């Protein structure tokens, strides 16, 4: 999930059948299901208690527009109780340490259960869907554990190199580029946002990388490719 401990848009159904969109905090349980802590006074809570059908749209952390990734879960909300409720509450508070109100008596735990559909849009011409079983069976990308500091380092200290990597994309014009920022990193490569137009482009690695040291070697290899291209020019 793009933001495993942040905020997303929950859509519930009102009495008149029209959808209500709410920005809500969420976390994920051990199987990857979204869990929530809602006050009984909230409009979306009242909707859920009458009609359990709902959807949750989660965006990537750096979401700015149509070129960025988002995922929508469609399912039914379940009100948690007993040990399951307490376990979910502990998980939620761990993800949202400032949510002191999660311990208030009026707040209860909910879970988006019986997920019927998961749709994914990764940007322009990058869309698809998977079943919940496929989702729960998937493994977290091994680069996720260190992606944020690596991207921050590249953006802060190697912005010029990121711009040079655009030269590895055949036929790409780079005359109007002001800045390039690494926005997503995984074992197969990384996405960059090209400013000022905000377009997102993919820079692939030559081979799959699963360790932090391997990321450094893969990026060095890209720089060496750029240098070789300049020597030939």
mmCIF file of C-alpha atoms in Angstrom:
data_model
loop_
_atom_site.group_PDB
_atom_site.id
_atom_site.type_symbol
_atom_site.label_atom_id
_atom_site.label_comp_id
_atom_site.label_asym_id
_atom_site.label_seq_id
_atom_site.Cartn_x
_atom_site.Cartn_y
_atom_site.Cartn_z
ATOM 1 C CA UNK A 1 0.000 0.000 0.000
ATOM 2 C CA UNK A 2 1.260 3.451 -0.979
ATOM 3 C CA UNK A 3 0.860 5.072 2.424
ATOM 4 C CA UNK A 4 0.715 2.331 5.058
ATOM 5 C CA UNK A 5 0.293 4.716 8.006
ATOM 6 C CA UNK A 6 -1.092 7.967 6.657
ATOM 7 C CA UNK A 7 -4.311 9.416 5.269
ATOM 8 C CA UNK A 8 -6.627 8.534 2.415
ATOM 9 C CA UNK A 9 -10.120 9.215 1.058
ATOM 10 C CA UNK A 10 -12.870 6.975 2.418
ATOM 11 C CA UNK A 11 -16.163 6.972 0.518
ATOM 12 C CA UNK A 12 -19.333 5.848 2.295
ATOM 13 C CA UNK A 13 -23.013 5.948 1.313
ATOM 14 C CA UNK A 14 -25.467 8.424 2.783
ATOM 15 C CA UNK A 15 -29.141 7.702 3.481
ATOM 16 C CA UNK A 16 -30.098 9.253 0.141
ATOM 17 C CA UNK A 17 -27.680 6.971 -1.740
ATOM 18 C CA UNK A 18 -25.169 9.673 -2.581
ATOM 19 C CA UNK A 19 -21.495 9.014 -1.697
ATOM 20 C CA UNK A 20 -19.677 10.963 1.005
ATOM 21 C CA UNK A 21 -15.912 11.381 0.701
ATOM 22 C CA UNK A 22 -13.924 11.812 3.933
ATOM 23 C CA UNK A 23 -10.202 12.255 4.529
ATOM 24 C CA UNK A 24 -9.360 9.705 7.230
ATOM 25 C CA UNK A 25 -6.330 8.304 8.962
ATOM 26 C CA UNK A 26 -5.631 4.610 8.512
ATOM 27 C CA UNK A 27 -3.145 1.857 9.248
ATOM 28 C CA UNK A 28 -2.866 -1.721 7.987
ATOM 29 C CA UNK A 29 -3.131 -4.942 9.960
ATOM 30 C CA UNK A 30 -0.991 -8.042 9.610
ATOM 31 C CA UNK A 31 -2.765 -9.218 6.459
ATOM 32 C CA UNK A 32 -2.669 -5.784 4.842
ATOM 33 C CA UNK A 33 -6.285 -4.796 5.462
ATOM 34 C CA UNK A 34 -6.929 -1.080 6.126
ATOM 35 C CA UNK A 35 -8.012 -0.338 9.708
ATOM 36 C CA UNK A 36 -9.499 2.871 11.092
ATOM 37 C CA UNK A 37 -10.384 4.587 14.362
ATOM 38 C CA UNK A 38 -13.620 6.581 14.069
ATOM 39 C CA UNK A 39 -15.748 8.629 16.421
ATOM 40 C CA UNK A 40 -19.400 7.674 16.653
ATOM 41 C CA UNK A 41 -20.236 11.314 15.887
ATOM 42 C CA UNK A 42 -18.549 11.328 12.448
ATOM 43 C CA UNK A 43 -20.795 11.371 9.395
ATOM 44 C CA UNK A 44 -18.888 8.500 7.782
ATOM 45 C CA UNK A 45 -19.283 6.388 10.941
ATOM 46 C CA UNK A 46 -23.038 6.898 10.892
ATOM 47 C CA UNK A 47 -23.094 5.922 7.212
ATOM 48 C CA UNK A 48 -21.069 2.763 7.864
ATOM 49 C CA UNK A 49 -23.396 1.600 10.615
ATOM 50 C CA UNK A 50 -26.318 1.795 8.159
ATOM 51 C CA UNK A 51 -24.573 0.598 4.979
ATOM 52 C CA UNK A 52 -21.242 -1.184 5.279
ATOM 53 C CA UNK A 53 -20.246 -0.732 1.623
ATOM 54 C CA UNK A 54 -17.239 1.576 1.211
ATOM 55 C CA UNK A 55 -14.129 2.323 -0.797
ATOM 56 C CA UNK A 56 -10.724 3.686 0.169
ATOM 57 C CA UNK A 57 -8.511 5.610 -2.254
ATOM 58 C CA UNK A 58 -4.851 5.684 -1.199
ATOM 59 C CA UNK A 59 -2.255 7.784 -3.007
ATOM 60 C CA UNK A 60 1.506 7.650 -2.964
ATOM 61 C CA UNK A 61 3.139 10.003 -0.475
ATOM 62 C CA UNK A 62 4.281 12.538 -3.083
ATOM 63 C CA UNK A 63 1.011 12.556 -5.038
ATOM 64 C CA UNK A 64 0.512 15.684 -7.141
ATOM 65 C CA UNK A 65 -1.641 14.653 -10.074
ATOM 66 C CA UNK A 66 -2.631 12.169 -12.762
ATOM 67 C CA UNK A 67 0.961 11.035 -13.365
ATOM 68 C CA UNK A 68 1.228 9.684 -9.813
ATOM 69 C CA UNK A 69 0.140 6.383 -8.298
ATOM 70 C CA UNK A 70 -3.098 5.633 -6.457
ATOM 71 C CA UNK A 71 -4.925 2.509 -5.338
ATOM 72 C CA UNK A 72 -8.606 2.007 -4.546
ATOM 73 C CA UNK A 73 -9.946 -0.740 -2.273
ATOM 74 C CA UNK A 74 -13.641 -1.623 -2.527
ATOM 75 C CA UNK A 75 -15.251 -3.712 0.190
ATOM 76 C CA UNK A 76 -17.402 -3.733 3.306
ATOM 77 C CA UNK A 77 -16.597 -2.159 6.666
ATOM 78 C CA UNK A 78 -16.505 -4.317 9.772
ATOM 79 C CA UNK A 79 -16.903 -2.973 13.308
ATOM 80 C CA UNK A 80 -14.251 -4.629 15.482
ATOM 81 C CA UNK A 81 -14.734 -5.837 19.040
ATOM 82 C CA UNK A 82 -12.911 -7.681 21.807
ATOM 83 C CA UNK A 83 -9.298 -8.705 21.293
ATOM 84 C CA UNK A 84 -9.495 -7.930 17.579
ATOM 85 C CA UNK A 85 -10.508 -4.355 18.395
ATOM 86 C CA UNK A 86 -7.696 -3.846 20.908
ATOM 87 C CA UNK A 87 -5.094 -5.316 18.571
ATOM 88 C CA UNK A 88 -6.253 -3.015 15.785
ATOM 89 C CA UNK A 89 -6.212 -0.018 18.154
ATOM 90 C CA UNK A 90 -2.630 -0.788 19.184
ATOM 91 C CA UNK A 91 -1.611 -1.075 15.547
ATOM 92 C CA UNK A 92 -3.314 2.201 14.676
ATOM 93 C CA UNK A 93 -1.709 4.114 17.554
ATOM 94 C CA UNK A 94 1.696 2.718 16.634
ATOM 95 C CA UNK A 95 1.238 4.130 13.129
ATOM 96 C CA UNK A 96 -0.299 7.394 14.414
ATOM 97 C CA UNK A 97 1.499 8.079 17.721
ATOM 98 C CA UNK A 98 -0.147 11.496 18.109
ATOM 99 C CA UNK A 99 -3.670 10.045 17.941
ATOM 100 C CA UNK A 100 -4.226 10.264 21.709
ATOM 101 C CA UNK A 101 -7.962 10.413 21.056
ATOM 102 C CA UNK A 102 -7.889 6.817 19.783
ATOM 103 C CA UNK A 103 -8.214 5.744 23.434
ATOM 104 C CA UNK A 104 -11.398 7.762 24.013
ATOM 105 C CA UNK A 105 -14.531 5.740 24.691
ATOM 106 C CA UNK A 106 -16.446 7.250 21.785
ATOM 107 C CA UNK A 107 -13.874 5.992 19.267
ATOM 108 C CA UNK A 108 -14.155 2.486 17.871
ATOM 109 C CA UNK A 109 -12.066 0.441 15.464
ATOM 110 C CA UNK A 110 -13.176 -0.525 11.980
ATOM 111 C CA UNK A 111 -11.694 -2.644 9.230
ATOM 112 C CA UNK A 112 -12.248 -2.655 5.486
ATOM 113 C CA UNK A 113 -12.996 -6.353 5.179
ATOM 114 C CA UNK A 114 -14.293 -8.590 2.398
ATOM 115 C CA UNK A 115 -12.362 -6.557 -0.165
ATOM 116 C CA UNK A 116 -13.965 -7.256 -3.516
ATOM 117 C CA UNK A 117 -11.724 -5.205 -5.768
ATOM 118 C CA UNK A 118 -8.329 -3.501 -5.711
ATOM 119 C CA UNK A 119 -7.626 -1.204 -8.640
ATOM 120 C CA UNK A 120 -4.289 0.461 -9.265
ATOM 121 C CA UNK A 121 -3.290 3.425 -11.394
ATOM 122 C CA UNK A 122 0.452 3.967 -11.599
ATOM 123 C CA UNK A 123 0.264 6.997 -13.879
ATOM 124 C CA UNK A 124 -0.552 7.519 -17.523
ATOM 125 C CA UNK A 125 -1.230 4.203 -19.324
ATOM 126 C CA UNK A 126 -0.344 2.232 -16.176
ATOM 127 C CA UNK A 127 -3.475 0.712 -14.681
ATOM 128 C CA UNK A 128 -4.798 -2.654 -13.600
ATOM 129 C CA UNK A 129 -6.496 -4.617 -10.868
ATOM 130 C CA UNK A 130 -5.797 -7.549 -8.566
ATOM 131 C CA UNK A 131 -7.736 -9.736 -6.161
ATOM 132 C CA UNK A 132 -7.350 -9.506 -2.402
ATOM 133 C CA UNK A 133 -5.595 -12.889 -2.281
ATOM 134 C CA UNK A 134 -2.981 -11.634 -4.737
ATOM 135 C CA UNK A 135 -2.571 -8.483 -2.669
ATOM 136 C CA UNK A 136 -2.033 -10.323 0.619
ATOM 137 C CA UNK A 137 0.360 -12.798 -1.017
ATOM 138 C CA UNK A 138 2.542 -10.040 -2.456
ATOM 139 C CA UNK A 139 5.805 -9.190 -0.707
ATOM 140 C CA UNK A 140 6.964 -5.694 0.140
ATOM 141 C CA UNK A 141 9.634 -4.466 -2.251
ATOM 142 C CA UNK A 142 13.034 -5.033 -0.570
ATOM 143 C CA UNK A 143 14.088 -1.461 -1.376
ATOM 144 C CA UNK A 144 11.164 0.043 0.554
ATOM 145 C CA UNK A 145 13.111 -0.139 3.830
ATOM 146 C CA UNK A 146 15.743 2.333 2.635
ATOM 147 C CA UNK A 147 14.134 4.082 -0.338
ATOM 148 C CA UNK A 148 13.312 7.352 1.462
ATOM 149 C CA UNK A 149 16.867 8.222 2.630
ATOM 150 C CA UNK A 150 18.327 7.177 -0.720
ATOM 151 C CA UNK A 151 15.895 9.411 -2.613
ATOM 152 C CA UNK A 152 16.512 12.331 -0.232
ATOM 153 C CA UNK A 153 20.264 11.974 -0.748
ATOM 154 C CA UNK A 154 19.921 11.894 -4.522
ATOM 155 C CA UNK A 155 17.583 14.892 -4.612
ATOM 156 C CA UNK A 156 19.688 16.960 -2.210
ATOM 157 C CA UNK A 157 23.184 16.107 -3.433
ATOM 158 C CA UNK A 158 22.914 14.656 -6.949
ATOM 159 C CA UNK A 159 20.178 16.603 -8.727
ATOM 160 C CA UNK A 160 22.457 17.175 -11.731
ATOM 161 C CA UNK A 161 23.043 13.441 -12.097
ATOM 162 C CA UNK A 162 19.285 12.800 -12.078
ATOM 163 C CA UNK A 163 18.934 15.250 -14.946
ATOM 164 C CA UNK A 164 21.709 13.468 -16.847
ATOM 165 C CA UNK A 165 19.900 10.139 -16.500
ATOM 166 C CA UNK A 166 17.124 11.492 -18.694
ATOM 167 C CA UNK A 167 19.585 11.153 -21.558
ATOM 168 C CA UNK A 168 19.229 7.375 -21.216
ATOM 169 C CA UNK A 169 15.622 7.590 -22.446
ATOM 170 C CA UNK A 170 15.661 7.372 -26.268
ATOM 171 C CA UNK A 171 14.128 10.330 -28.106
ATOM 172 C CA UNK A 172 13.479 12.418 -25.001
ATOM 173 C CA UNK A 173 13.897 16.200 -25.352
ATOM 174 C CA UNK A 174 15.355 17.786 -22.206
ATOM 175 C CA UNK A 175 15.737 21.426 -23.283
ATOM 176 C CA UNK A 176 12.999 22.763 -20.975
ATOM 177 C CA UNK A 177 14.011 20.856 -17.844
ATOM 178 C CA UNK A 178 14.611 22.966 -14.730
ATOM 179 C CA UNK A 179 14.980 20.199 -12.152
ATOM 180 C CA UNK A 180 14.576 16.434 -11.829
ATOM 181 C CA UNK A 181 13.521 14.780 -8.554
ATOM 182 C CA UNK A 182 13.580 11.095 -7.666
ATOM 183 C CA UNK A 183 10.087 10.244 -6.390
ATOM 184 C CA UNK A 184 9.856 6.452 -6.220
ATOM 185 C CA UNK A 185 12.532 3.773 -5.900
ATOM 186 C CA UNK A 186 12.164 0.005 -6.195
ATOM 187 C CA UNK A 187 14.257 -3.013 -7.069
ATOM 188 C CA UNK A 188 13.823 -2.518 -10.812
ATOM 189 C CA UNK A 189 14.646 1.188 -11.028
ATOM 190 C CA UNK A 190 13.171 4.545 -10.085
ATOM 191 C CA UNK A 191 10.684 7.188 -11.194
ATOM 192 C CA UNK A 192 11.600 10.847 -11.496
ATOM 193 C CA UNK A 193 9.445 13.947 -11.618
ATOM 194 C CA UNK A 194 10.565 16.402 -14.292
ATOM 195 C CA UNK A 195 9.990 20.053 -13.457
ATOM 196 C CA UNK A 196 8.478 22.462 -14.322
ATOM 197 C CA UNK A 197 5.858 20.384 -16.215
ATOM 198 C CA UNK A 198 5.604 17.723 -13.471
ATOM 199 C CA UNK A 199 5.816 14.745 -15.817
ATOM 200 C CA UNK A 200 6.934 11.396 -14.385
ATOM 201 C CA UNK A 201 9.471 9.205 -16.192
ATOM 202 C CA UNK A 202 10.972 5.799 -15.463
ATOM 203 C CA UNK A 203 14.723 5.089 -15.232
ATOM 204 C CA UNK A 204 15.300 1.308 -15.122
ATOM 205 C CA UNK A 205 18.281 -0.494 -13.609
ATOM 206 C CA UNK A 206 20.202 -2.991 -15.717
ATOM 207 C CA UNK A 207 19.271 -5.750 -13.293
ATOM 208 C CA UNK A 208 17.144 -6.304 -10.206
ATOM 209 C CA UNK A 209 18.565 -4.866 -6.975
ATOM 210 C CA UNK A 210 17.579 -6.060 -3.495
ATOM 211 C CA UNK A 211 20.200 -4.517 -1.159
ATOM 212 C CA UNK A 212 21.167 -0.932 -0.345
ATOM 213 C CA UNK A 213 24.739 -1.443 -1.523
ATOM 214 C CA UNK A 214 23.357 -2.753 -4.802
ATOM 215 C CA UNK A 215 21.360 0.468 -5.261
ATOM 216 C CA UNK A 216 24.559 2.505 -5.056
ATOM 217 C CA UNK A 217 26.245 0.233 -7.618
ATOM 218 C CA UNK A 218 23.224 0.440 -9.935
ATOM 219 C CA UNK A 219 23.192 4.245 -9.783
ATOM 220 C CA UNK A 220 26.942 4.402 -10.408
ATOM 221 C CA UNK A 221 26.390 2.199 -13.454
ATOM 222 C CA UNK A 222 23.842 4.711 -14.783
ATOM 223 C CA UNK A 223 26.364 7.531 -14.339
ATOM 224 C CA UNK A 224 28.956 5.499 -16.199
ATOM 225 C CA UNK A 225 26.502 5.004 -19.054
ATOM 226 C CA UNK A 226 25.906 8.752 -19.230
ATOM 227 C CA UNK A 227 29.647 9.421 -19.261
ATOM 228 C CA UNK A 228 30.141 6.911 -22.086
ATOM 229 C CA UNK A 229 27.399 8.588 -24.117
ATOM 230 C CA UNK A 230 29.048 11.979 -23.647
ATOM 231 C CA UNK A 231 32.418 10.573 -24.788
ATOM 232 C CA UNK A 232 30.810 9.308 -27.985
ATOM 233 C CA UNK A 233 29.057 12.601 -28.690
#
